């Protein structure tokens, strides 16, 4: 994970990672923040690995706001927060204003 104060710097760093290190890692930019997992790893694969470590779960809910969250929202029951990018809202199964709204929805569904 890396953090930059401005979008231009984070974009330049993402391009550097993608150009020189794409054989073993991938950079996912979210404004000034950059997630840099090993190639073949992602938010969905990490969530599944964690779920398996704790003995599995019946249903997985996720919440996101930016482009790097799309694979995670598509893979599970995904919520987009109200200030999410339009592309993220378009693929999310649900929307919420706050994470606690998502939790209330899940609790009511049970």
mmCIF file of N, CA, C and O in Angstrom:
data_model
loop_
_atom_site.group_PDB
_atom_site.id
_atom_site.type_symbol
_atom_site.label_atom_id
_atom_site.label_comp_id
_atom_site.label_asym_id
_atom_site.label_seq_id
_atom_site.Cartn_x
_atom_site.Cartn_y
_atom_site.Cartn_z
ATOM 1 N N UNK A 1 0.845 -1.166 0.000
ATOM 2 C CA UNK A 1 0.000 0.000 0.000
ATOM 3 C C UNK A 1 0.893 1.232 0.000
ATOM 4 O O UNK A 1 1.904 1.243 0.677
ATOM 5 N N UNK A 2 0.514 2.226 -0.762
ATOM 6 C CA UNK A 2 1.264 3.489 -0.800
ATOM 7 C C UNK A 2 0.263 4.643 -0.809
ATOM 8 O O UNK A 2 -0.881 4.484 -1.227
ATOM 9 N N UNK A 3 0.701 5.804 -0.341
ATOM 10 C CA UNK A 3 -0.168 6.978 -0.287
ATOM 11 C C UNK A 3 0.585 8.182 -0.829
ATOM 12 O O UNK A 3 1.749 8.407 -0.479
ATOM 13 N N UNK A 4 -0.084 8.972 -1.683
ATOM 14 C CA UNK A 4 0.499 10.179 -2.244
ATOM 15 C C UNK A 4 -0.443 11.345 -1.992
ATOM 16 O O UNK A 4 -1.656 11.172 -1.920
ATOM 17 N N UNK A 5 0.104 12.528 -1.896
ATOM 18 C CA UNK A 5 -0.685 13.714 -1.583
ATOM 19 C C UNK A 5 -1.484 14.229 -2.778
ATOM 20 O O UNK A 5 -2.429 14.969 -2.609
ATOM 21 N N UNK A 6 -1.099 13.824 -3.992
ATOM 22 C CA UNK A 6 -1.841 14.310 -5.159
ATOM 23 C C UNK A 6 -2.005 13.199 -6.192
ATOM 24 O O UNK A 6 -1.238 12.237 -6.216
ATOM 25 N N UNK A 7 -3.031 13.342 -7.012
ATOM 26 C CA UNK A 7 -3.353 12.325 -8.015
ATOM 27 C C UNK A 7 -2.250 12.137 -9.051
ATOM 28 O O UNK A 7 -2.014 11.025 -9.504
ATOM 29 N N UNK A 8 -1.586 13.216 -9.443
ATOM 30 C CA UNK A 8 -0.525 13.099 -10.455
ATOM 31 C C UNK A 8 0.609 12.202 -9.969
ATOM 32 O O UNK A 8 1.109 11.363 -10.718
ATOM 33 N N UNK A 9 1.000 12.369 -8.720
ATOM 34 C CA UNK A 9 2.078 11.539 -8.158
ATOM 35 C C UNK A 9 1.649 10.080 -8.051
ATOM 36 O O UNK A 9 2.416 9.168 -8.372
ATOM 37 N N UNK A 10 0.422 9.851 -7.596
ATOM 38 C CA UNK A 10 -0.040 8.462 -7.463
ATOM 39 C C UNK A 10 -0.186 7.810 -8.835
ATOM 40 O O UNK A 10 0.141 6.636 -9.008
ATOM 41 N N UNK A 11 -0.632 8.574 -9.817
ATOM 42 C CA UNK A 11 -0.756 8.029 -11.168
ATOM 43 C C UNK A 11 0.617 7.675 -11.734
ATOM 44 O O UNK A 11 0.787 6.618 -12.349
ATOM 45 N N UNK A 12 1.597 8.548 -11.523
ATOM 46 C CA UNK A 12 2.958 8.279 -12.010
ATOM 47 C C UNK A 12 3.528 7.025 -11.350
ATOM 48 O O UNK A 12 4.177 6.205 -12.018
ATOM 49 N N UNK A 13 3.272 6.848 -10.060
ATOM 50 C CA UNK A 13 3.778 5.670 -9.358
ATOM 51 C C UNK A 13 3.079 4.404 -9.857
ATOM 52 O O UNK A 13 3.716 3.373 -10.061
ATOM 53 N N UNK A 14 1.763 4.489 -10.073
ATOM 54 C CA UNK A 14 1.032 3.340 -10.611
ATOM 55 C C UNK A 14 1.600 2.950 -11.980
ATOM 56 O O UNK A 14 1.824 1.771 -12.251
ATOM 57 N N UNK A 15 1.836 3.924 -12.820
ATOM 58 C CA UNK A 15 2.393 3.649 -14.143
ATOM 59 C C UNK A 15 3.783 3.020 -14.039
ATOM 60 O O UNK A 15 4.120 2.120 -14.809
ATOM 61 N N UNK A 16 4.580 3.485 -13.083
ATOM 62 C CA UNK A 16 5.914 2.910 -12.863
ATOM 63 C C UNK A 16 5.800 1.438 -12.472
ATOM 64 O O UNK A 16 6.491 0.576 -13.028
ATOM 65 N N UNK A 17 4.934 1.139 -11.496
ATOM 66 C CA UNK A 17 4.746 -0.246 -11.049
ATOM 67 C C UNK A 17 4.275 -1.108 -12.219
ATOM 68 O O UNK A 17 4.803 -2.197 -12.456
ATOM 69 N N UNK A 18 3.282 -0.618 -12.945
ATOM 70 C CA UNK A 18 2.743 -1.392 -14.063
ATOM 71 C C UNK A 18 3.774 -1.608 -15.175
ATOM 72 O O UNK A 18 3.793 -2.658 -15.808
ATOM 73 N N UNK A 19 4.644 -0.630 -15.392
ATOM 74 C CA UNK A 19 5.643 -0.749 -16.457
ATOM 75 C C UNK A 19 6.815 -1.657 -16.078
ATOM 76 O O UNK A 19 7.249 -2.487 -16.874
ATOM 77 N N UNK A 20 7.326 -1.515 -14.843
ATOM 78 C CA UNK A 20 8.556 -2.207 -14.466
ATOM 79 C C UNK A 20 8.364 -3.433 -13.576
ATOM 80 O O UNK A 20 9.308 -4.213 -13.414
ATOM 81 N N UNK A 21 7.197 -3.612 -13.003
ATOM 82 C CA UNK A 21 7.019 -4.715 -12.051
ATOM 83 C C UNK A 21 5.756 -5.529 -12.300
ATOM 84 O O UNK A 21 5.315 -6.282 -11.435
ATOM 85 N N UNK A 22 5.177 -5.407 -13.489
ATOM 86 C CA UNK A 22 3.903 -6.071 -13.778
ATOM 87 C C UNK A 22 4.012 -7.587 -13.849
ATOM 88 O O UNK A 22 2.992 -8.269 -13.856
ATOM 89 N N UNK A 23 5.232 -8.120 -13.864
ATOM 90 C CA UNK A 23 5.363 -9.576 -13.892
ATOM 91 C C UNK A 23 5.113 -10.211 -12.528
ATOM 92 O O UNK A 23 4.933 -11.422 -12.428
ATOM 93 N N UNK A 24 5.060 -9.414 -11.449
ATOM 94 C CA UNK A 24 4.796 -10.000 -10.134
ATOM 95 C C UNK A 24 3.924 -9.153 -9.214
ATOM 96 O O UNK A 24 3.625 -9.564 -8.089
ATOM 97 N N UNK A 25 3.447 -7.993 -9.666
ATOM 98 C CA UNK A 25 2.514 -7.205 -8.855
ATOM 99 C C UNK A 25 1.642 -6.337 -9.744
ATOM 100 O O UNK A 25 1.953 -6.120 -10.907
ATOM 101 N N UNK A 26 0.541 -5.855 -9.182
ATOM 102 C CA UNK A 26 -0.397 -4.995 -9.905
ATOM 103 C C UNK A 26 -0.753 -3.815 -9.013
ATOM 104 O O UNK A 26 -1.001 -3.991 -7.824
ATOM 105 N N UNK A 27 -0.770 -2.618 -9.569
ATOM 106 C CA UNK A 27 -1.111 -1.413 -8.810
ATOM 107 C C UNK A 27 -2.547 -1.005 -9.111
ATOM 108 O O UNK A 27 -2.935 -0.872 -10.266
ATOM 109 N N UNK A 28 -3.340 -0.826 -8.052
ATOM 110 C CA UNK A 28 -4.723 -0.360 -8.164
ATOM 111 C C UNK A 28 -4.806 0.987 -7.467
ATOM 112 O O UNK A 28 -4.596 1.077 -6.257
ATOM 113 N N UNK A 29 -5.102 2.034 -8.221
ATOM 114 C CA UNK A 29 -5.106 3.397 -7.688
ATOM 115 C C UNK A 29 -6.495 3.813 -7.249
ATOM 116 O O UNK A 29 -7.490 3.529 -7.898
ATOM 117 N N UNK A 30 -6.563 4.486 -6.125
ATOM 118 C CA UNK A 30 -7.804 5.026 -5.565
ATOM 119 C C UNK A 30 -7.469 6.430 -5.082
ATOM 120 O O UNK A 30 -7.156 6.625 -3.910
ATOM 121 N N UNK A 31 -7.460 7.389 -6.002
ATOM 122 C CA UNK A 31 -7.021 8.740 -5.635
ATOM 123 C C UNK A 31 -5.544 8.720 -5.304
ATOM 124 O O UNK A 31 -4.723 8.253 -6.083
ATOM 125 N N UNK A 32 -5.202 9.174 -4.100
ATOM 126 C CA UNK A 32 -3.809 9.184 -3.674
ATOM 127 C C UNK A 32 -3.330 7.853 -3.128
ATOM 128 O O UNK A 32 -2.140 7.630 -2.963
ATOM 129 N N UNK A 33 -4.257 6.947 -2.843
ATOM 130 C CA UNK A 33 -3.894 5.638 -2.295
ATOM 131 C C UNK A 33 -3.703 4.627 -3.419
ATOM 132 O O UNK A 33 -4.419 4.646 -4.410
ATOM 133 N N UNK A 34 -2.722 3.763 -3.239
ATOM 134 C CA UNK A 34 -2.469 2.706 -4.212
ATOM 135 C C UNK A 34 -2.352 1.381 -3.467
ATOM 136 O O UNK A 34 -1.555 1.251 -2.537
ATOM 137 N N UNK A 35 -3.167 0.409 -3.870
ATOM 138 C CA UNK A 35 -3.046 -0.961 -3.371
ATOM 139 C C UNK A 35 -2.120 -1.692 -4.326
ATOM 140 O O UNK A 35 -2.281 -1.591 -5.548
ATOM 141 N N UNK A 36 -1.145 -2.435 -3.781
ATOM 142 C CA UNK A 36 -0.177 -3.136 -4.624
ATOM 143 C C UNK A 36 -0.076 -4.590 -4.170
ATOM 144 O O UNK A 36 0.864 -4.974 -3.493
ATOM 145 N N UNK A 37 -1.056 -5.417 -4.569
ATOM 146 C CA UNK A 37 -0.984 -6.827 -4.191
ATOM 147 C C UNK A 37 -0.108 -7.623 -5.154
ATOM 148 O O UNK A 37 0.150 -7.177 -6.277
ATOM 149 N N UNK A 38 0.331 -8.800 -4.729
ATOM 150 C CA UNK A 38 1.045 -9.679 -5.650
ATOM 151 C C UNK A 38 0.139 -10.046 -6.824
ATOM 152 O O UNK A 38 -1.088 -10.101 -6.672
ATOM 153 N N UNK A 39 0.718 -10.290 -7.964
ATOM 154 C CA UNK A 39 -0.037 -10.677 -9.148
ATOM 155 C C UNK A 39 -0.868 -11.922 -8.829
ATOM 156 O O UNK A 39 -0.392 -12.847 -8.193
ATOM 157 N N UNK A 40 -2.123 -11.911 -9.237
ATOM 158 C CA UNK A 40 -3.018 -13.021 -8.957
ATOM 159 C C UNK A 40 -3.775 -12.873 -7.652
ATOM 160 O O UNK A 40 -4.663 -13.650 -7.346
ATOM 161 N N UNK A 41 -3.421 -11.874 -6.877
ATOM 162 C CA UNK A 41 -4.106 -11.609 -5.621
ATOM 163 C C UNK A 41 -4.947 -10.350 -5.787
ATOM 164 O O UNK A 41 -4.610 -9.466 -6.561
ATOM 165 N N UNK A 42 -6.046 -10.282 -5.053
ATOM 166 C CA UNK A 42 -6.931 -9.132 -5.158
ATOM 167 C C UNK A 42 -7.755 -9.043 -3.887
ATOM 168 O O UNK A 42 -7.661 -9.905 -3.016
ATOM 169 N N UNK A 43 -8.596 -8.038 -3.793
ATOM 170 C CA UNK A 43 -9.488 -7.949 -2.643
ATOM 171 C C UNK A 43 -10.370 -9.202 -2.552
ATOM 172 O O UNK A 43 -10.484 -9.786 -1.478
ATOM 173 N N UNK A 44 -10.984 -9.651 -3.657
ATOM 174 C CA UNK A 44 -11.803 -10.868 -3.542
ATOM 175 C C UNK A 44 -11.011 -12.101 -3.099
ATOM 176 O O UNK A 44 -11.480 -12.859 -2.259
ATOM 177 N N UNK A 45 -9.818 -12.307 -3.650
ATOM 178 C CA UNK A 45 -9.056 -13.493 -3.251
ATOM 179 C C UNK A 45 -8.618 -13.393 -1.796
ATOM 180 O O UNK A 45 -8.623 -14.396 -1.082
ATOM 181 N N UNK A 46 -8.272 -12.202 -1.340
ATOM 182 C CA UNK A 46 -7.906 -12.014 0.063
ATOM 183 C C UNK A 46 -9.074 -12.272 0.998
ATOM 184 O O UNK A 46 -8.917 -12.895 2.059
ATOM 185 N N UNK A 47 -10.261 -11.824 0.618
ATOM 186 C CA UNK A 47 -11.452 -12.042 1.440
ATOM 187 C C UNK A 47 -11.769 -13.531 1.522
ATOM 188 O O UNK A 47 -12.077 -14.057 2.592
ATOM 189 N N UNK A 48 -11.694 -14.231 0.399
ATOM 190 C CA UNK A 48 -11.961 -15.675 0.393
ATOM 191 C C UNK A 48 -10.928 -16.411 1.249
ATOM 192 O O UNK A 48 -11.280 -17.302 2.032
ATOM 193 N N UNK A 49 -9.652 -16.040 1.126
ATOM 194 C CA UNK A 49 -8.613 -16.673 1.942
ATOM 195 C C UNK A 49 -8.891 -16.466 3.429
ATOM 196 O O UNK A 49 -8.768 -17.392 4.229
ATOM 197 N N UNK A 50 -9.262 -15.248 3.802
ATOM 198 C CA UNK A 50 -9.567 -14.965 5.203
ATOM 199 C C UNK A 50 -10.790 -15.758 5.667
ATOM 200 O O UNK A 50 -10.783 -16.344 6.748
ATOM 201 N N UNK A 51 -11.835 -15.797 4.855
ATOM 202 C CA UNK A 51 -13.039 -16.558 5.216
ATOM 203 C C UNK A 51 -12.694 -18.026 5.435
ATOM 204 O O UNK A 51 -13.178 -18.649 6.391
ATOM 205 N N UNK A 52 -11.849 -18.576 4.588
ATOM 206 C CA UNK A 52 -11.424 -19.970 4.749
ATOM 207 C C UNK A 52 -10.605 -20.168 6.023
ATOM 208 O O UNK A 52 -10.727 -21.189 6.691
ATOM 209 N N UNK A 53 -9.769 -19.185 6.354
ATOM 210 C CA UNK A 53 -8.951 -19.277 7.582
ATOM 211 C C UNK A 53 -9.813 -19.343 8.835
ATOM 212 O O UNK A 53 -9.444 -19.991 9.806
ATOM 213 N N UNK A 54 -10.954 -18.663 8.825
ATOM 214 C CA UNK A 54 -11.798 -18.635 10.020
ATOM 215 C C UNK A 54 -12.910 -19.684 9.959
ATOM 216 O O UNK A 54 -13.852 -19.643 10.741
ATOM 217 N N UNK A 55 -12.801 -20.609 9.038
ATOM 218 C CA UNK A 55 -13.750 -21.705 8.980
ATOM 219 C C UNK A 55 -14.886 -21.526 7.999
ATOM 220 O O UNK A 55 -15.842 -22.286 8.004
ATOM 221 N N UNK A 56 -14.812 -20.521 7.166
ATOM 222 C CA UNK A 56 -15.836 -20.281 6.158
ATOM 223 C C UNK A 56 -16.991 -19.454 6.691
ATOM 224 O O UNK A 56 -17.194 -19.364 7.901
ATOM 225 N N UNK A 57 -17.728 -18.857 5.800
ATOM 226 C CA UNK A 57 -18.895 -18.047 6.151
ATOM 227 C C UNK A 57 -20.001 -18.331 5.141
ATOM 228 O O UNK A 57 -19.738 -18.754 4.020
ATOM 229 N N UNK A 58 -21.245 -18.089 5.559
ATOM 230 C CA UNK A 58 -22.384 -18.345 4.672
ATOM 231 C C UNK A 58 -22.512 -17.305 3.573
ATOM 232 O O UNK A 58 -22.798 -17.620 2.433
ATOM 233 N N UNK A 59 -22.330 -16.046 3.930
ATOM 234 C CA UNK A 59 -22.496 -14.961 2.962
ATOM 235 C C UNK A 59 -21.482 -13.868 3.276
ATOM 236 O O UNK A 59 -21.200 -13.587 4.436
ATOM 237 N N UNK A 60 -20.949 -13.251 2.236
ATOM 238 C CA UNK A 60 -19.972 -12.182 2.405
ATOM 239 C C UNK A 60 -20.557 -10.897 1.838
ATOM 240 O O UNK A 60 -21.020 -10.867 0.692
ATOM 241 N N UNK A 61 -20.534 -9.859 2.647
ATOM 242 C CA UNK A 61 -20.987 -8.524 2.237
ATOM 243 C C UNK A 61 -19.771 -7.609 2.183
ATOM 244 O O UNK A 61 -18.894 -7.690 3.042
ATOM 245 N N UNK A 62 -19.735 -6.749 1.171
ATOM 246 C CA UNK A 62 -18.623 -5.813 1.042
ATOM 247 C C UNK A 62 -19.174 -4.420 0.755
ATOM 248 O O UNK A 62 -20.294 -4.274 0.279
ATOM 249 N N UNK A 63 -18.364 -3.423 1.037
ATOM 250 C CA UNK A 63 -18.753 -2.040 0.757
ATOM 251 C C UNK A 63 -17.563 -1.333 0.126
ATOM 252 O O UNK A 63 -16.418 -1.570 0.512
ATOM 253 N N UNK A 64 -17.832 -0.497 -0.873
ATOM 254 C CA UNK A 64 -16.747 0.197 -1.546
ATOM 255 C C UNK A 64 -17.195 1.515 -2.133
ATOM 256 O O UNK A 64 -18.389 1.844 -2.144
ATOM 257 N N UNK A 65 -16.202 2.259 -2.641
ATOM 258 C CA UNK A 65 -16.498 3.579 -3.183
ATOM 259 C C UNK A 65 -15.737 3.906 -4.455
ATOM 260 O O UNK A 65 -16.069 4.846 -5.158
ATOM 261 N N UNK A 66 -14.702 3.137 -4.781
ATOM 262 C CA UNK A 66 -13.874 3.534 -5.916
ATOM 263 C C UNK A 66 -13.597 2.352 -6.835
ATOM 264 O O UNK A 66 -13.934 1.213 -6.532
ATOM 265 N N UNK A 67 -12.962 2.629 -7.963
ATOM 266 C CA UNK A 67 -12.749 1.642 -9.014
ATOM 267 C C UNK A 67 -12.028 0.386 -8.529
ATOM 268 O O UNK A 67 -12.325 -0.717 -8.995
ATOM 269 N N UNK A 68 -11.118 0.530 -7.585
ATOM 270 C CA UNK A 68 -10.386 -0.638 -7.104
ATOM 271 C C UNK A 68 -11.278 -1.586 -6.300
ATOM 272 O O UNK A 68 -10.895 -2.707 -6.010
ATOM 273 N N UNK A 69 -12.494 -1.164 -5.960
ATOM 274 C CA UNK A 69 -13.433 -1.996 -5.213
ATOM 275 C C UNK A 69 -14.363 -2.804 -6.118
ATOM 276 O O UNK A 69 -15.057 -3.704 -5.650
ATOM 277 N N UNK A 70 -14.393 -2.502 -7.403
ATOM 278 C CA UNK A 70 -15.348 -3.150 -8.305
ATOM 279 C C UNK A 70 -15.235 -4.672 -8.294
ATOM 280 O O UNK A 70 -16.260 -5.358 -8.157
ATOM 281 N N UNK A 71 -14.050 -5.268 -8.424
ATOM 282 C CA UNK A 71 -14.002 -6.738 -8.402
ATOM 283 C C UNK A 71 -14.574 -7.332 -7.104
ATOM 284 O O UNK A 71 -15.252 -8.354 -7.130
ATOM 285 N N UNK A 72 -14.333 -6.682 -5.990
ATOM 286 C CA UNK A 72 -14.835 -7.135 -4.697
ATOM 287 C C UNK A 72 -16.359 -7.015 -4.644
ATOM 288 O O UNK A 72 -17.049 -7.927 -4.172
ATOM 289 N N UNK A 73 -16.897 -5.918 -5.129
ATOM 290 C CA UNK A 73 -18.344 -5.715 -5.105
ATOM 291 C C UNK A 73 -19.058 -6.683 -6.040
ATOM 292 O O UNK A 73 -20.164 -7.138 -5.755
ATOM 293 N N UNK A 74 -18.429 -7.021 -7.156
ATOM 294 C CA UNK A 74 -19.016 -7.977 -8.094
ATOM 295 C C UNK A 74 -18.978 -9.401 -7.548
ATOM 296 O O UNK A 74 -19.889 -10.187 -7.783
ATOM 297 N N UNK A 75 -17.926 -9.726 -6.816
ATOM 298 C CA UNK A 75 -17.736 -11.093 -6.331
ATOM 299 C C UNK A 75 -18.655 -11.447 -5.168
ATOM 300 O O UNK A 75 -19.003 -12.614 -4.981
ATOM 301 N N UNK A 76 -19.059 -10.462 -4.380
ATOM 302 C CA UNK A 76 -19.850 -10.704 -3.182
ATOM 303 C C UNK A 76 -21.092 -9.814 -3.205
ATOM 304 O O UNK A 76 -21.334 -9.098 -4.158
ATOM 305 N N UNK A 77 -21.854 -9.852 -2.145
ATOM 306 C CA UNK A 77 -23.018 -8.965 -2.046
ATOM 307 C C UNK A 77 -22.486 -7.560 -1.773
ATOM 308 O O UNK A 77 -22.182 -7.209 -0.641
ATOM 309 N N UNK A 78 -22.332 -6.762 -2.828
ATOM 310 C CA UNK A 78 -21.644 -5.480 -2.735
ATOM 311 C C UNK A 78 -22.560 -4.289 -2.534
ATOM 312 O O UNK A 78 -23.597 -4.166 -3.174
ATOM 313 N N UNK A 79 -22.130 -3.416 -1.644
ATOM 314 C CA UNK A 79 -22.783 -2.140 -1.393
ATOM 315 C C UNK A 79 -21.848 -1.027 -1.842
ATOM 316 O O UNK A 79 -20.641 -1.106 -1.610
ATOM 317 N N UNK A 80 -22.399 0.006 -2.445
ATOM 318 C CA UNK A 80 -21.641 1.221 -2.745
ATOM 319 C C UNK A 80 -22.140 2.308 -1.798
ATOM 320 O O UNK A 80 -23.342 2.422 -1.562
ATOM 321 N N UNK A 81 -21.219 3.083 -1.258
ATOM 322 C CA UNK A 81 -21.632 4.212 -0.439
ATOM 323 C C UNK A 81 -22.138 5.322 -1.349
ATOM 324 O O UNK A 81 -21.798 5.379 -2.530
ATOM 325 N N UNK A 82 -22.960 6.201 -0.801
ATOM 326 C CA UNK A 82 -23.641 7.209 -1.623
ATOM 327 C C UNK A 82 -22.688 8.160 -2.341
ATOM 328 O O UNK A 82 -23.032 8.697 -3.389
ATOM 329 N N UNK A 83 -21.482 8.347 -1.813
ATOM 330 C CA UNK A 83 -20.529 9.235 -2.476
ATOM 331 C C UNK A 83 -19.545 8.471 -3.372
ATOM 332 O O UNK A 83 -18.540 9.011 -3.798
ATOM 333 N N UNK A 84 -19.880 7.227 -3.691
ATOM 334 C CA UNK A 84 -19.020 6.412 -4.560
ATOM 335 C C UNK A 84 -19.054 6.942 -5.988
ATOM 336 O O UNK A 84 -19.969 7.663 -6.393
ATOM 337 N N UNK A 85 -18.053 6.561 -6.758
ATOM 338 C CA UNK A 85 -18.027 6.898 -8.175
ATOM 339 C C UNK A 85 -19.228 6.248 -8.858
ATOM 340 O O UNK A 85 -19.694 5.179 -8.451
ATOM 341 N N UNK A 86 -19.708 6.881 -9.907
ATOM 342 C CA UNK A 86 -20.881 6.382 -10.621
ATOM 343 C C UNK A 86 -20.676 4.966 -11.153
ATOM 344 O O UNK A 86 -21.599 4.149 -11.142
ATOM 345 N N UNK A 87 -19.464 4.657 -11.624
ATOM 346 C CA UNK A 87 -19.171 3.315 -12.141
ATOM 347 C C UNK A 87 -19.335 2.260 -11.052
ATOM 348 O O UNK A 87 -19.733 1.125 -11.325
ATOM 349 N N UNK A 88 -18.995 2.627 -9.824
ATOM 350 C CA UNK A 88 -19.097 1.705 -8.693
ATOM 351 C C UNK A 88 -20.561 1.518 -8.313
ATOM 352 O O UNK A 88 -21.029 0.396 -8.101
ATOM 353 N N UNK A 89 -21.304 2.602 -8.261
ATOM 354 C CA UNK A 89 -22.737 2.517 -7.951
ATOM 355 C C UNK A 89 -23.471 1.653 -8.969
ATOM 356 O O UNK A 89 -24.405 0.923 -8.630
ATOM 357 N N UNK A 90 -23.043 1.739 -10.220
ATOM 358 C CA UNK A 90 -23.726 1.005 -11.286
ATOM 359 C C UNK A 90 -23.616 -0.508 -11.121
ATOM 360 O O UNK A 90 -24.526 -1.239 -11.529
ATOM 361 N N UNK A 91 -22.549 -0.998 -10.540
ATOM 362 C CA UNK A 91 -22.377 -2.452 -10.423
ATOM 363 C C UNK A 91 -22.747 -2.988 -9.043
ATOM 364 O O UNK A 91 -22.928 -4.189 -8.883
ATOM 365 N N UNK A 92 -22.858 -2.117 -8.052
ATOM 366 C CA UNK A 92 -23.195 -2.566 -6.697
ATOM 367 C C UNK A 92 -24.632 -3.070 -6.637
ATOM 368 O O UNK A 92 -25.517 -2.542 -7.312
ATOM 369 N N UNK A 93 -24.848 -4.089 -5.831
ATOM 370 C CA UNK A 93 -26.197 -4.641 -5.664
ATOM 371 C C UNK A 93 -27.072 -3.726 -4.826
ATOM 372 O O UNK A 93 -28.283 -3.706 -4.965
ATOM 373 N N UNK A 94 -26.445 -2.959 -3.921
ATOM 374 C CA UNK A 94 -27.164 -2.063 -3.014
ATOM 375 C C UNK A 94 -26.352 -0.789 -2.834
ATOM 376 O O UNK A 94 -25.152 -0.765 -3.103
ATOM 377 N N UNK A 95 -27.002 0.251 -2.313
ATOM 378 C CA UNK A 95 -26.308 1.489 -1.955
ATOM 379 C C UNK A 95 -26.656 1.844 -0.516
ATOM 380 O O UNK A 95 -27.728 1.480 -0.019
ATOM 381 N N UNK A 96 -25.752 2.542 0.132
ATOM 382 C CA UNK A 96 -25.988 2.977 1.507
ATOM 383 C C UNK A 96 -25.289 4.321 1.727
ATOM 384 O O UNK A 96 -24.340 4.651 1.031
ATOM 385 N N UNK A 97 -25.791 5.079 2.680
ATOM 386 C CA UNK A 97 -25.156 6.356 3.013
ATOM 387 C C UNK A 97 -23.966 6.151 3.941
ATOM 388 O O UNK A 97 -22.975 6.864 3.852
ATOM 389 N N UNK A 98 -24.094 5.192 4.839
ATOM 390 C CA UNK A 98 -23.036 4.904 5.818
ATOM 391 C C UNK A 98 -22.909 3.401 5.970
ATOM 392 O O UNK A 98 -23.847 2.660 5.693
ATOM 393 N N UNK A 99 -21.770 2.953 6.453
ATOM 394 C CA UNK A 99 -21.554 1.527 6.673
ATOM 395 C C UNK A 99 -22.590 0.983 7.658
ATOM 396 O O UNK A 99 -23.086 -0.132 7.495
ATOM 397 N N UNK A 100 -22.953 1.781 8.658
ATOM 398 C CA UNK A 100 -23.956 1.298 9.622
ATOM 399 C C UNK A 100 -25.297 1.048 8.940
ATOM 400 O O UNK A 100 -26.057 0.159 9.357
ATOM 401 N N UNK A 101 -25.614 1.769 7.859
ATOM 402 C CA UNK A 101 -26.836 1.498 7.096
ATOM 403 C C UNK A 101 -26.758 0.114 6.449
ATOM 404 O O UNK A 101 -27.750 -0.612 6.388
ATOM 405 N N UNK A 102 -25.582 -0.242 5.954
ATOM 406 C CA UNK A 102 -25.388 -1.560 5.365
ATOM 407 C C UNK A 102 -25.594 -2.638 6.431
ATOM 408 O O UNK A 102 -26.284 -3.632 6.192
ATOM 409 N N UNK A 103 -25.028 -2.428 7.597
ATOM 410 C CA UNK A 103 -25.158 -3.409 8.675
ATOM 411 C C UNK A 103 -26.625 -3.566 9.076
ATOM 412 O O UNK A 103 -27.106 -4.693 9.264
ATOM 413 N N UNK A 104 -27.343 -2.463 9.196
ATOM 414 C CA UNK A 104 -28.774 -2.538 9.530
ATOM 415 C C UNK A 104 -29.533 -3.321 8.462
ATOM 416 O O UNK A 104 -30.392 -4.139 8.783
ATOM 417 N N UNK A 105 -29.234 -3.082 7.190
ATOM 418 C CA UNK A 105 -29.879 -3.822 6.097
ATOM 419 C C UNK A 105 -29.630 -5.317 6.243
ATOM 420 O O UNK A 105 -30.548 -6.134 6.107
ATOM 421 N N UNK A 106 -28.404 -5.691 6.517
ATOM 422 C CA UNK A 106 -28.039 -7.104 6.653
ATOM 423 C C UNK A 106 -28.773 -7.712 7.844
ATOM 424 O O UNK A 106 -29.309 -8.830 7.750
ATOM 425 N N UNK A 107 -28.814 -7.008 8.953
ATOM 426 C CA UNK A 107 -29.471 -7.524 10.148
ATOM 427 C C UNK A 107 -30.973 -7.708 9.924
ATOM 428 O O UNK A 107 -31.552 -8.678 10.395
ATOM 429 N N UNK A 108 -31.592 -6.795 9.209
ATOM 430 C CA UNK A 108 -33.017 -6.920 8.911
ATOM 431 C C UNK A 108 -33.302 -8.082 7.971
ATOM 432 O O UNK A 108 -34.338 -8.723 8.041
ATOM 433 N N UNK A 109 -32.347 -8.339 7.076
ATOM 434 C CA UNK A 109 -32.497 -9.421 6.099
ATOM 435 C C UNK A 109 -32.440 -10.788 6.764
ATOM 436 O O UNK A 109 -33.026 -11.744 6.282
ATOM 437 N N UNK A 110 -31.739 -10.905 7.858
ATOM 438 C CA UNK A 110 -31.550 -12.198 8.547
ATOM 439 C C UNK A 110 -32.768 -12.614 9.272
ATOM 440 O O UNK A 110 -33.498 -12.506 9.916
#
